[in-house]
Amino acid sequence: MLNLRSTFDLQKDVIQILERDYPAKRTEYSASSKVEGQVQIVHIERDGHILYEWKGTSETSIGGYDPFTKQNKLLFTFDKEVCVISCSVNKERTLLAVSILQDKKRSTINEPLRAVSKCLTLLIEIHPINNTKVLKAVDSRVRVQFLYPHSENTAVLESHLLLISEDSYIEQFHISLSTEEGYRVVIKNSDRLAKDRVAEDFTWAQWDAQAQRLFILVVTLELPLVLPTNPTTTVRLVNFGYDHYQEEKKADEGLNMHVLTSKTGSMCVCYSHPVRATEEVSYTVAFVHRGYSKTFTVALEGAGAPLLNQMFCINLDFYVAVCLPGHYLHFINTRHPDLACHSLFLSGEDASIHSLNPNSTVLSLSEAMVLDVQAGKVFKASISQSSLLELLYKSRQDCHILAALHCAVIYLSSDADVELEIMRWMCDNVTRLGNFDHVQEFLLASLYGKIRLQSLCLDKVLPYTTMVHWEGEIPSVTCTTELLSQPVLREKARNLKGYWEELHWNMETMKYLDAVPNPRYKNNLISGEWTKLLAEMNAEEKKMSTQLRHVLENTKKVLSIVDTWCLDKRVVPLFQEEDNQQRVLIGLMVDKLREHLYRHVGHLGKKKIDTLVVNYVATLLELVRQILETMWIKYSLSFQVLCFKQQGSSAEWAVFHVMSKILEAAKGLCLPLPPGFHSLHTVLGVRCLPIHTFLLYIDHGVLHLTETFVTRLLKDLDNSEANEQLKFSIMNRLPESLGQKIYQLWDHPISSACIARNYVKNLLAKPQKKQSSYSTERERSFLQPEFLPLSYLAKTLSDVENQALNPFEEQENVDAHFVEEIALKQTFILMGFEEK
C-alpha cells in the first residue's frame, strides 16, 4: 500500500561512477574488499543534495551527489582514515562542516601526554579547498547542520551553522564570508566567529530540513504531552543525518518521537510507548491543530517482541503513515481524525513494504522522503494508487471500504484516472448493503477534496462525510482519545509569520468552532425554504420576490461555470433544459452556504468565499454528470435511448438503477442535480419499467414528471389504445400549472375536453362585479316566464363571457363556439348517443 519510488541508489548513482571515474582508487582495496562496503550515506540537505563518506585504505573522502544534475563531486579528503559521524554543506557549496571521531590511542611515542578529544568538529573552506577551522573538540558527539535560507539572494556572503551536542545544548554560528581573487571564498575573522546558544537541557530534538525548523520537547510551542514514564536516558536527535559509528544499543535508546507539519498550518506529534507485552504495541498521535490526541494499541500477529525504534512515521500531508515493518501500516487521516473509519489500518501481507530490506534501519525525512540506511537508497513515499483501488474492490469490511474511498477521493483527487475508476467501482456497487451510502460518501468526499487546500478551517464547516458516529470495530486496533490542554505560543512565535501564524490562527479557529453549535453546514435544512420558493415560482403572479430573483441569479452564475467545463466532451444530454425545481435549489444552496461561511469563516474574505461557494455547487453538478458519463461510455449508450418507441436494454436498466441511487442520495442530503437529470431518468423509466410500475414510481416520488419529458412523450408516441392510456395516466398526474400548458400540445378529444373545462372553471372562479342596475322592465317584457335560478345562471355566464380575459393568452385562443362543441359532444357521450 505504501509506494516507495527510488530517487537515489548509492550503488548505481555513486559506487559505479566511482569505479568508472576513479580507476586508480580500485588498487587501494584488497581483493576481498568490495567498494560498496566502503561508501555510505551520511546526510541529506534541504535541496536533496546527498553527502556520503568514501573510505579508502589510507584516506577518507566526503562526496556530494546533486539530484538535479545527477553529478558527483568530491568535496574534501582526509589523508587518513577517519569516522565521519556528521557533515553538512552550505547552500552555496563553499563551506563544509564535519564532525569526526578520533581514536584516543596514540601509536607514536612523540605525543604520549597530549589529550585527545573524542569528537572533532571542523569548518572547511571548499571553494576551493583551503583553510580548516576547529569549531569543537569535545568528548561528546556533535552533529552539524547548515541553515538553508529561503531567500534567493546570492549576493549575501553569510552562512549559519547549527552545532547540536549530545550534552544537550545547541549553538548557532554566524559565519561571514568574503571573496578573494574573484573566485576564492574564505571565512572573515575566522578566529572570532559570532555564535549564540539556541537551546539547552533538552532530551530530544528534531530538524525539519524542508521548513528549516528546529523542534525540541519545549520549543516555540509549549505543548503538554503525556509522554511515557522515563522515556529517555540519552539525547535523541532526529533528521540530523545518520551516525554509522554509534553503538547499536545506544541508537535504540531515547524517545522515538516525530513532529510532522504541513503548509496549511497543521501539526502532529507521533511517539511510541514502551512495550509492556510482546503481543501488542501502543503509539500516540497528538493532533495539535485539533486539540486532542489519539492513542492506538495494536495487537500484533507475528511472534517476538518488536523493536519500537524501528517504527517510523511519514508525513504524506493529508495522512500520516505509521509503520512498524513486518507488523502493521497505519494511514491516519490528520485533517479528519475524529472517526477511526476514516483512517486505514493494514496488517499482515497488506502492510508489507517490499522495497525495504527486512533488517534495515529506516529514517523518515522531510517531504515524504525515506532513507534505507543499510541499502543506501532514498525513496519518495506515497500511497499506492493501484493497491488502494484493489483494496476498494476486494474488501468486504465497511471500515476498509470507507477509509479507502476517502483516501482515494481526497489524497488522489488530482488524478482524473483514479476518479474515473472510483466512479466505476461505485456504479458497480450501488446495490451493496452497508452502514453508509456509497454515493453520498463519494459526493461529499469529492467536494471536500476539491477545496481542501483552500484553508484548514474549512474542515470544521464543510461536510465531508455522512457518518456522525462509528460503532464498528477496526480489526486488531483499539483507540482512546484525550483532549489536549490549550497549547501556548510564546511571544516570539506569536510575532512570526508564515507557518506559526497559520498554526496559531487554526488553533484559535478550531477553539471557536468547537464552542459554537452546528458549525458544519447541512444542506437538508433548506428543504422548507425550497418548497416555499417553488410555490412562489409556480404561482400565477408574474412578479417575483427579491429573494427568488436573487436565488435565480446565483443559479445563472453556477450554470455559466458548468457550461465552460468539458463542453466538447459531453455525451449525456444534461444542462439542455430549464428545470425550475433544480434551478431554485441550486441558487438557494449557493445562498445558504455563502451565509454559513460568512458567519463562521468570514476572515477568508467576501471575494474568496463567493468564488468558493459557486465553484462548490458547480463541482457537485459536474460530479453527477461525470458519473452518468462513466456509465454512458461503459455501456456504449447513444441518444437513441431518448426514443419512447423501443423497450429498454439491460444496459439502460443498469444506468436507470444508478440514476435512481443518485436521486436517492441527493434527496437525502437535499442536494441539487443537473437540469435535465429528471427528464433523462424518467425517459429511461418508461423504457425499462412496466407501465404500472412506472406510474407507481411517479406516485412515490422516485420519478419526476418534467415539461421536457411529457412534451417528448406526446410527440413521439401515437394515439394507440395503450399509448393513449399511458398519456392520460401521465396527464392526470401533472401539476395543474404544468397540465394546462401541456394540454395545448396534445391533439386529442380528452385534451380538448380538459381545455374547455378548465376554461369555464377559470371564468367562473373569478367573481365579477355585479351590474350597477337590474334589467329594465322593457327588457323583462321580452323574456318568457322565468325559472329564476336558471335565468340567473344564464345571465352570469353571459356577463362572464363578455368581461373575462382569456386565460390562455399567448397561446391558442379558446372561443365560446369551441366550448359549445365540446360540451355538446360530452353530452352525447353521457346520454349514450355516441361512443367515446
CSV table of C-alpha atoms in Angstrom, one decimal, residues 253-660:
chain,number,residue,atom,x,y,z
A,253,GLU,CA,17.7,4.4,23.3
A,254,GLY,CA,15.8,7.7,23.6
A,255,LEU,CA,12.3,8.8,22.8
A,256,ASN,CA,11.1,7.7,19.4
A,257,MET,CA,9.1,10.8,18.5
A,258,HIS,CA,8.5,12.8,15.3
A,259,VAL,CA,6.9,16.2,14.7
A,260,LEU,CA,5.1,16.4,11.4
A,261,THR,CA,3.8,19.7,9.9
A,262,SER,CA,2.1,20.9,6.8
A,263,LYS,CA,1.9,24.1,4.9
A,264,THR,CA,-1.7,24.6,5.8
A,265,GLY,CA,-0.8,25.0,9.5
A,266,SER,CA,-1.3,21.5,10.9
A,267,MET,CA,1.0,19.8,13.4
A,268,CYS,CA,1.1,16.2,14.6
A,269,VAL,CA,3.3,14.7,17.2
A,270,CYS,CA,3.8,11.0,16.9
A,271,TYR,CA,5.6,8.9,19.6
A,272,SER,CA,5.7,5.3,20.7
A,273,HIS,CA,5.2,3.8,24.2
A,274,PRO,CA,7.4,1.2,25.9
A,275,VAL,CA,6.5,-2.4,25.2
A,276,ARG,CA,4.5,-3.8,28.1
A,277,ALA,CA,3.7,-7.1,26.3
A,278,THR,CA,5.1,-8.8,23.3
A,279,GLU,CA,1.6,-9.2,21.9
A,280,GLU,CA,0.8,-5.5,21.5
A,281,VAL,CA,2.3,-2.1,20.9
A,282,SER,CA,1.0,1.4,21.5
A,283,TYR,CA,1.7,4.7,19.9
A,284,THR,CA,0.1,8.2,20.3
A,285,VAL,CA,-0.6,10.8,17.6
A,286,ALA,CA,-1.3,14.3,19.1
A,287,PHE,CA,-3.2,16.5,16.6
A,288,VAL,CA,-2.1,19.8,17.9
A,289,HIS,CA,-4.2,21.8,15.4
A,290,ARG,CA,-7.3,19.9,16.5
A,291,GLY,CA,-6.7,20.0,20.3
A,292,TYR,CA,-6.7,16.3,21.1
A,293,SER,CA,-4.6,13.1,20.8
A,294,LYS,CA,-5.4,9.5,20.0
A,295,THR,CA,-3.5,6.5,21.4
A,296,PHE,CA,-3.7,3.4,19.3
A,297,THR,CA,-3.0,-0.1,20.7
A,298,VAL,CA,-2.3,-2.7,18.1
A,299,ALA,CA,-2.5,-6.5,18.6
A,300,LEU,CA,0.5,-8.0,16.8
A,301,GLU,CA,0.0,-11.0,14.6
A,302,GLY,CA,3.6,-12.2,14.4
A,303,ALA,CA,5.7,-13.6,17.3
A,304,GLY,CA,8.6,-11.9,19.0
A,305,ALA,CA,9.0,-8.6,20.7
A,306,PRO,CA,9.1,-5.7,18.3
A,307,LEU,CA,11.7,-3.0,18.3
A,308,LEU,CA,9.7,0.2,18.7
A,309,ASN,CA,12.7,2.3,17.5
A,310,GLN,CA,12.1,0.6,14.1
A,311,MET,CA,8.7,2.3,14.0
A,312,PHE,CA,8.8,5.3,11.7
A,313,CYS,CA,6.3,8.0,10.6
A,314,ILE,CA,6.0,9.5,7.2
A,315,ASN,CA,4.3,12.8,6.5
A,316,LEU,CA,2.0,12.4,3.5
A,317,ASP,CA,0.4,15.8,4.0
A,318,PHE,CA,-3.2,14.7,4.4
A,319,TYR,CA,-2.2,11.5,6.1
A,320,VAL,CA,0.5,10.3,8.5
A,321,ALA,CA,1.8,6.8,7.8
A,322,VAL,CA,2.8,5.0,11.0
A,323,CYS,CA,4.8,1.8,10.1
A,324,LEU,CA,6.3,-0.9,12.1
A,325,PRO,CA,8.0,-3.1,9.4
A,326,GLY,CA,6.7,-6.6,9.4
A,327,HIS,CA,3.7,-5.9,11.6
A,328,TYR,CA,1.4,-3.0,10.6
A,329,LEU,CA,0.9,0.1,8.4
A,330,HIS,CA,-1.5,2.7,9.6
A,331,PHE,CA,-2.6,5.7,7.4
A,332,ILE,CA,-4.0,8.2,9.8
A,333,ASN,CA,-6.2,11.0,8.5
A,334,THR,CA,-4.8,14.1,10.1
A,335,ARG,CA,-7.5,16.5,8.8
A,336,HIS,CA,-10.4,14.4,10.0
A,337,PRO,CA,-9.1,12.1,12.7
A,338,ASP,CA,-12.4,12.1,14.7
A,339,LEU,CA,-13.7,8.7,13.3
A,340,ALA,CA,-11.5,5.7,13.1
A,341,CYS,CA,-13.2,4.6,9.9
A,342,HIS,CA,-11.6,7.4,8.0
A,343,SER,CA,-8.1,6.1,8.7
A,344,LEU,CA,-6.8,3.0,7.0
A,345,PHE,CA,-5.2,0.3,9.1
A,346,LEU,CA,-3.4,-2.6,7.4
A,347,SER,CA,-1.6,-5.6,8.8
A,348,GLY,CA,0.0,-8.8,7.6
A,349,GLU,CA,0.7,-9.1,3.9
A,350,ASP,CA,-1.3,-5.9,3.1
A,351,ALA,CA,1.2,-3.9,5.3
A,352,SER,CA,4.3,-5.3,3.7
A,353,ILE,CA,6.8,-2.9,2.1
A,354,HIS,CA,8.8,-4.9,-0.4
A,355,SER,CA,11.2,-2.1,-1.4
A,356,LEU,CA,12.7,-2.1,2.1
A,357,ASN,CA,15.1,-4.7,3.4
A,358,PRO,CA,13.7,-6.6,6.4
A,359,ASN,CA,16.5,-5.7,8.8
A,360,SER,CA,17.2,-2.1,7.5
A,361,THR,CA,17.3,1.0,9.6
A,362,VAL,CA,14.8,3.4,8.1
A,363,LEU,CA,14.8,7.1,8.5
A,364,SER,CA,11.9,9.4,7.7
A,365,LEU,CA,12.9,12.7,6.2
A,366,SER,CA,11.1,15.8,5.1
A,367,GLU,CA,8.9,15.9,2.0
A,368,ALA,CA,7.8,12.3,2.4
A,369,MET,CA,11.4,11.1,1.7
A,370,VAL,CA,12.6,7.8,3.3
A,371,LEU,CA,16.2,6.7,3.7
A,372,ASP,CA,17.1,3.0,3.9
A,373,VAL,CA,20.5,3.3,5.6
A,374,GLN,CA,21.9,-0.2,5.0
A,375,ALA,CA,20.8,-0.4,1.4
A,376,GLY,CA,21.9,3.2,0.7
A,377,LYS,CA,18.7,4.1,-1.0
A,378,VAL,CA,16.4,7.2,-0.8
A,379,PHE,CA,12.8,6.8,-1.7
A,380,LYS,CA,9.9,9.2,-2.3
A,381,ALA,CA,6.9,7.8,-0.4
A,382,SER,CA,3.2,7.9,-1.5
A,383,ILE,CA,0.1,5.9,-1.1
A,384,SER,CA,-0.1,3.3,-3.9
A,385,GLN,CA,-2.8,4.1,-6.3
A,386,SER,CA,-3.2,0.5,-7.6
A,387,SER,CA,-3.1,-1.1,-4.1
A,388,LEU,CA,-5.7,1.4,-2.9
A,389,LEU,CA,-8.1,0.7,-5.7
A,390,GLU,CA,-7.5,-3.1,-5.4
A,391,LEU,CA,-8.4,-2.8,-1.7
A,392,LEU,CA,-11.6,-0.9,-2.6
A,393,TYR,CA,-12.7,-3.6,-4.9
A,394,LYS,CA,-11.8,-6.7,-2.8
A,395,SER,CA,-12.6,-5.6,0.7
A,396,ARG,CA,-15.8,-6.6,2.4
A,397,GLN,CA,-15.3,-4.7,5.6
A,398,ASP,CA,-17.1,-1.3,5.9
A,399,CYS,CA,-14.2,0.3,7.8
A,400,HIS,CA,-11.7,-0.6,5.0
A,401,ILE,CA,-14.1,0.4,2.2
A,402,LEU,CA,-14.9,3.8,3.8
A,403,ALA,CA,-11.3,4.5,4.6
A,404,ALA,CA,-10.1,3.5,1.2
A,405,LEU,CA,-12.8,5.5,-0.5
A,406,HIS,CA,-12.0,8.7,1.4
A,407,CYS,CA,-8.3,8.2,0.9
A,408,ALA,CA,-8.6,7.6,-2.9
A,409,VAL,CA,-11.0,10.5,-3.4
A,410,ILE,CA,-9.1,13.0,-1.3
A,411,TYR,CA,-5.4,12.0,-1.4
A,412,LEU,CA,-5.5,11.1,-5.1
A,413,SER,CA,-8.1,13.7,-6.2
A,414,SER,CA,-5.8,15.4,-8.7
A,415,ASP,CA,-5.6,12.1,-10.8
A,416,ALA,CA,-8.5,12.0,-13.2
A,417,ASP,CA,-8.0,8.4,-14.0
A,418,VAL,CA,-8.3,7.5,-10.3
A,419,GLU,CA,-11.5,9.5,-10.0
A,420,LEU,CA,-12.9,7.7,-13.1
A,421,GLU,CA,-12.0,4.3,-11.6
A,422,ILE,CA,-13.7,5.2,-8.3
A,423,MET,CA,-16.9,6.1,-10.2
A,424,ARG,CA,-16.8,2.8,-12.0
A,425,TRP,CA,-16.4,1.0,-8.7
A,426,MET,CA,-19.3,3.0,-7.2
A,427,CYS,CA,-21.6,2.3,-10.1
A,428,ASP,CA,-20.8,-1.4,-9.8
A,429,ASN,CA,-21.5,-1.5,-6.1
A,430,VAL,CA,-24.6,0.8,-5.7
A,431,THR,CA,-26.7,-2.2,-4.6
A,432,ARG,CA,-24.1,-3.2,-1.9
A,433,LEU,CA,-25.6,-3.1,1.6
A,434,GLY,CA,-23.6,-1.4,4.3
A,435,ASN,CA,-23.6,1.1,7.1
A,436,PHE,CA,-23.3,4.1,4.7
A,437,ASP,CA,-24.5,5.3,1.4
A,438,HIS,CA,-21.7,4.9,-1.2
A,439,VAL,CA,-23.0,7.7,-3.5
A,440,GLN,CA,-23.4,10.2,-0.6
A,441,GLU,CA,-19.9,9.5,0.7
A,442,PHE,CA,-18.4,9.8,-2.7
A,443,LEU,CA,-20.1,13.2,-3.4
A,444,LEU,CA,-19.3,14.8,-0.1
A,445,ALA,CA,-15.7,13.5,0.0
A,446,SER,CA,-15.1,14.6,-3.6
A,447,LEU,CA,-16.5,18.0,-3.0
A,448,TYR,CA,-14.3,18.4,0.1
A,449,GLY,CA,-11.3,17.1,-1.8
A,450,LYS,CA,-11.6,19.8,-4.5
A,451,ILE,CA,-11.4,22.6,-2.0
A,452,ARG,CA,-9.3,21.0,0.9
A,453,LEU,CA,-6.3,23.1,0.1
A,454,GLN,CA,-8.1,26.4,0.4
A,455,SER,CA,-7.9,26.7,4.2
A,456,LEU,CA,-7.6,24.3,7.2
A,457,CYS,CA,-10.6,26.0,9.0
A,458,LEU,CA,-12.9,24.6,6.2
A,459,ASP,CA,-12.5,21.2,7.8
A,460,LYS,CA,-15.0,22.1,10.5
A,461,VAL,CA,-17.6,24.0,8.5
A,462,LEU,CA,-18.0,21.9,5.3
A,463,PRO,CA,-19.4,18.4,5.2
A,464,TYR,CA,-17.0,15.6,4.3
A,465,THR,CA,-19.0,12.5,5.4
A,466,THR,CA,-22.5,11.4,6.3
A,467,MET,CA,-21.1,9.4,9.2
A,468,VAL,CA,-21.8,11.1,12.6
A,469,HIS,CA,-20.7,8.2,14.8
A,470,TRP,CA,-18.8,4.9,14.1
A,471,GLU,CA,-19.9,2.0,16.1
A,472,GLY,CA,-18.0,-0.6,14.2
A,473,GLU,CA,-14.6,-2.1,15.1
A,474,ILE,CA,-11.2,-1.8,13.4
A,475,PRO,CA,-9.7,-5.3,13.4
A,476,SER,CA,-6.6,-5.6,15.7
A,477,VAL,CA,-6.8,-1.9,16.8
A,478,THR,CA,-8.2,-0.1,19.9
A,479,CYS,CA,-8.2,3.6,20.2
A,480,THR,CA,-8.6,6.1,23.1
A,481,THR,CA,-9.0,9.9,22.7
A,482,GLU,CA,-7.7,12.5,25.1
A,483,LEU,CA,-8.2,16.3,25.0
A,484,LEU,CA,-5.0,18.3,24.9
A,485,SER,CA,-4.6,21.4,27.1
A,486,GLN,CA,-4.6,24.6,25.0
A,487,PRO,CA,-1.1,24.9,23.5
A,488,VAL,CA,0.8,28.1,24.3
A,489,LEU,CA,2.7,30.0,21.7
A,490,ARG,CA,5.5,32.1,23.2
A,491,GLU,CA,5.7,35.7,22.4
A,492,LYS,CA,8.5,35.2,19.9
A,493,ALA,CA,6.4,32.6,18.0
A,494,ARG,CA,3.3,34.8,18.0
A,495,ASN,CA,5.2,37.5,16.2
A,496,LEU,CA,6.4,35.1,13.5
A,497,LYS,CA,4.7,35.0,10.1
A,498,GLY,CA,4.1,32.0,7.8
A,499,TYR,CA,3.6,28.7,9.4
A,500,TRP,CA,3.5,29.7,13.1
A,501,GLU,CA,0.9,32.4,12.3
A,502,GLU,CA,-1.2,29.9,10.4
A,503,LEU,CA,-0.9,27.3,13.2
A,504,HIS,CA,-1.9,29.9,15.8
A,505,TRP,CA,-4.9,31.0,13.7
A,506,ASN,CA,-6.0,27.4,13.1
A,507,MET,CA,-5.9,26.7,16.8
A,508,GLU,CA,-8.0,29.8,17.6
A,509,THR,CA,-10.5,29.0,14.9
A,510,MET,CA,-10.9,25.4,16.0
A,511,LYS,CA,-11.4,26.6,19.5
A,512,TYR,CA,-14.2,28.9,18.4
A,513,LEU,CA,-15.8,26.3,16.1
A,514,ASP,CA,-15.8,23.7,18.9
A,515,ALA,CA,-17.8,26.1,21.1
A,516,VAL,CA,-20.5,27.1,18.6
A,517,PRO,CA,-23.5,24.9,17.9
A,518,ASN,CA,-23.7,23.1,14.5
A,519,PRO,CA,-20.6,24.6,12.8
A,520,ARG,CA,-20.8,22.1,9.9
A,521,TYR,CA,-23.0,23.0,7.0
A,522,LYS,CA,-26.1,20.8,6.4
A,523,ASN,CA,-27.9,21.4,3.2
A,524,ASN,CA,-31.0,19.4,4.1
A,525,LEU,CA,-32.1,22.3,6.5
A,526,ILE,CA,-33.1,24.3,3.5
A,527,SER,CA,-35.9,22.0,2.3
A,528,GLY,CA,-38.7,24.0,3.8
A,529,GLU,CA,-37.5,27.3,2.2
A,530,TRP,CA,-37.0,25.4,-1.1
A,531,THR,CA,-40.7,24.3,-1.1
A,532,LYS,CA,-41.8,27.9,-0.4
A,533,LEU,CA,-39.8,29.3,-3.3
A,534,LEU,CA,-41.1,26.6,-5.6
A,535,ALA,CA,-44.7,27.5,-4.7
A,536,GLU,CA,-43.9,31.2,-5.4
A,537,MET,CA,-42.4,30.4,-8.8
A,538,ASN,CA,-45.4,28.3,-9.8
A,539,ALA,CA,-47.9,30.8,-8.7
A,540,GLU,CA,-49.8,32.8,-11.3
A,541,GLU,CA,-48.4,36.1,-10.2
A,542,LYS,CA,-45.8,37.3,-12.6
A,543,LYS,CA,-43.8,39.4,-10.2
A,544,MET,CA,-41.1,37.6,-8.4
A,545,SER,CA,-39.9,38.4,-4.9
A,546,THR,CA,-36.5,39.9,-4.3
A,547,GLN,CA,-35.3,36.6,-2.7
A,548,LEU,CA,-36.4,34.5,-5.7
A,549,ARG,CA,-34.7,36.8,-8.2
A,550,HIS,CA,-31.5,36.7,-6.1
A,551,VAL,CA,-31.6,32.9,-6.0
A,552,LEU,CA,-32.1,32.6,-9.7
A,553,GLU,CA,-29.1,35.0,-10.2
A,554,ASN,CA,-27.0,32.6,-8.2
A,555,THR,CA,-28.1,29.7,-10.4
A,556,LYS,CA,-27.0,31.6,-13.5
A,557,LYS,CA,-23.5,32.1,-12.1
A,558,VAL,CA,-23.2,28.3,-11.3
A,559,LEU,CA,-24.5,27.2,-14.7
A,560,SER,CA,-22.3,29.6,-16.5
A,561,ILE,CA,-19.3,27.9,-14.9
A,562,VAL,CA,-20.5,24.4,-15.7
A,563,ASP,CA,-21.2,25.4,-19.3
A,564,THR,CA,-17.4,26.1,-19.7
A,565,TRP,CA,-16.2,22.8,-18.3
A,566,CYS,CA,-15.5,20.0,-20.8
A,567,LEU,CA,-18.2,21.3,-23.2
A,568,ASP,CA,-16.7,19.4,-26.1
A,569,LYS,CA,-16.6,16.0,-24.2
A,570,ARG,CA,-20.2,15.8,-23.0
A,571,VAL,CA,-22.1,12.7,-24.1
A,572,VAL,CA,-25.0,12.8,-21.7
A,573,PRO,CA,-27.9,15.1,-22.6
A,574,LEU,CA,-27.9,17.3,-19.5
A,575,PHE,CA,-28.0,21.1,-19.0
A,576,GLN,CA,-30.2,21.4,-22.0
A,577,GLU,CA,-33.4,22.5,-20.4
A,578,GLU,CA,-34.8,24.7,-17.7
A,579,ASP,CA,-35.7,22.7,-14.7
A,580,ASN,CA,-37.3,25.2,-12.3
A,581,GLN,CA,-37.2,22.8,-9.4
A,582,GLN,CA,-33.4,22.3,-9.6
A,583,ARG,CA,-32.7,25.9,-10.6
A,584,VAL,CA,-34.3,27.1,-7.4
A,585,LEU,CA,-32.4,24.5,-5.3
A,586,ILE,CA,-29.1,25.3,-7.0
A,587,GLY,CA,-29.4,29.0,-6.2
A,588,LEU,CA,-30.7,28.5,-2.7
A,589,MET,CA,-27.8,26.2,-1.8
A,590,VAL,CA,-25.4,28.9,-3.0
A,591,ASP,CA,-27.2,31.5,-0.9
A,592,LYS,CA,-27.3,29.4,2.3
A,593,LEU,CA,-23.8,28.1,2.0
A,594,ARG,CA,-22.4,31.6,1.5
A,595,GLU,CA,-24.3,32.8,4.6
A,596,HIS,CA,-22.8,29.9,6.6
A,597,LEU,CA,-19.3,30.6,5.6
A,598,TYR,CA,-19.7,34.3,6.2
A,599,ARG,CA,-20.8,33.5,9.7
A,600,HIS,CA,-18.0,31.1,10.7
A,601,VAL,CA,-15.0,31.8,8.4
A,602,GLY,CA,-15.6,35.4,7.4
A,603,HIS,CA,-11.9,36.1,7.7
A,604,LEU,CA,-11.4,34.4,4.3
A,605,GLY,CA,-12.9,37.4,2.7
A,606,LYS,CA,-16.1,38.0,0.6
A,607,LYS,CA,-14.5,37.5,-2.8
A,608,LYS,CA,-12.8,34.2,-1.8
A,609,ILE,CA,-16.0,32.9,-0.2
A,610,ASP,CA,-18.2,33.9,-3.1
A,611,THR,CA,-15.9,32.1,-5.6
A,612,LEU,CA,-15.5,29.1,-3.3
A,613,VAL,CA,-19.3,28.7,-2.9
A,614,VAL,CA,-20.1,29.0,-6.6
A,615,ASN,CA,-17.4,26.5,-7.5
A,616,TYR,CA,-18.5,24.1,-4.8
A,617,VAL,CA,-22.1,23.8,-6.2
A,618,ALA,CA,-20.8,23.8,-9.8
A,619,THR,CA,-18.4,20.9,-8.9
A,620,LEU,CA,-21.4,19.0,-7.4
A,621,LEU,CA,-23.3,19.2,-10.7
A,622,GLU,CA,-20.2,18.3,-12.7
A,623,LEU,CA,-19.6,15.2,-10.5
A,624,VAL,CA,-23.1,13.9,-11.2
A,625,ARG,CA,-22.6,14.5,-14.9
A,626,GLN,CA,-19.3,12.6,-14.8
A,627,ILE,CA,-20.9,9.6,-13.0
A,628,LEU,CA,-23.5,9.4,-15.7
A,629,GLU,CA,-21.0,9.8,-18.5
A,630,THR,CA,-18.9,7.0,-16.9
A,631,MET,CA,-22.0,4.7,-17.2
A,632,TRP,CA,-22.9,6.0,-20.6
A,633,ILE,CA,-19.5,5.3,-22.1
A,634,LYS,CA,-19.2,1.9,-20.2
A,635,TYR,CA,-22.4,0.6,-21.9
A,636,SER,CA,-21.9,2.5,-25.2
A,637,LEU,CA,-25.3,4.2,-25.0
A,638,SER,CA,-26.4,6.7,-27.6
A,639,PHE,CA,-29.1,9.3,-28.0
A,640,GLN,CA,-31.5,6.6,-29.2
A,641,VAL,CA,-32.3,5.9,-25.5
A,642,LEU,CA,-34.4,9.1,-25.7
A,643,CYS,CA,-36.8,7.4,-28.0
A,644,PHE,CA,-40.1,6.1,-26.4
A,645,LYS,CA,-40.9,3.5,-29.1
A,646,GLN,CA,-38.5,0.8,-28.1
A,647,GLN,CA,-38.1,-1.3,-25.0
A,648,GLY,CA,-35.0,-0.6,-22.8
A,649,SER,CA,-32.0,-2.9,-22.8
A,650,SER,CA,-30.2,-4.4,-19.8
A,651,ALA,CA,-27.6,-1.6,-20.1
A,652,GLU,CA,-30.2,1.1,-19.9
A,653,TRP,CA,-31.7,-0.7,-16.9
A,654,ALA,CA,-28.2,-0.5,-15.2
A,655,VAL,CA,-28.0,3.2,-15.9
A,656,PHE,CA,-31.5,3.8,-14.7
A,657,HIS,CA,-30.7,1.9,-11.4
A,658,VAL,CA,-27.6,4.1,-10.8
A,659,MET,CA,-29.6,7.3,-11.5
A,660,SER,CA,-32.2,6.1,-9.0
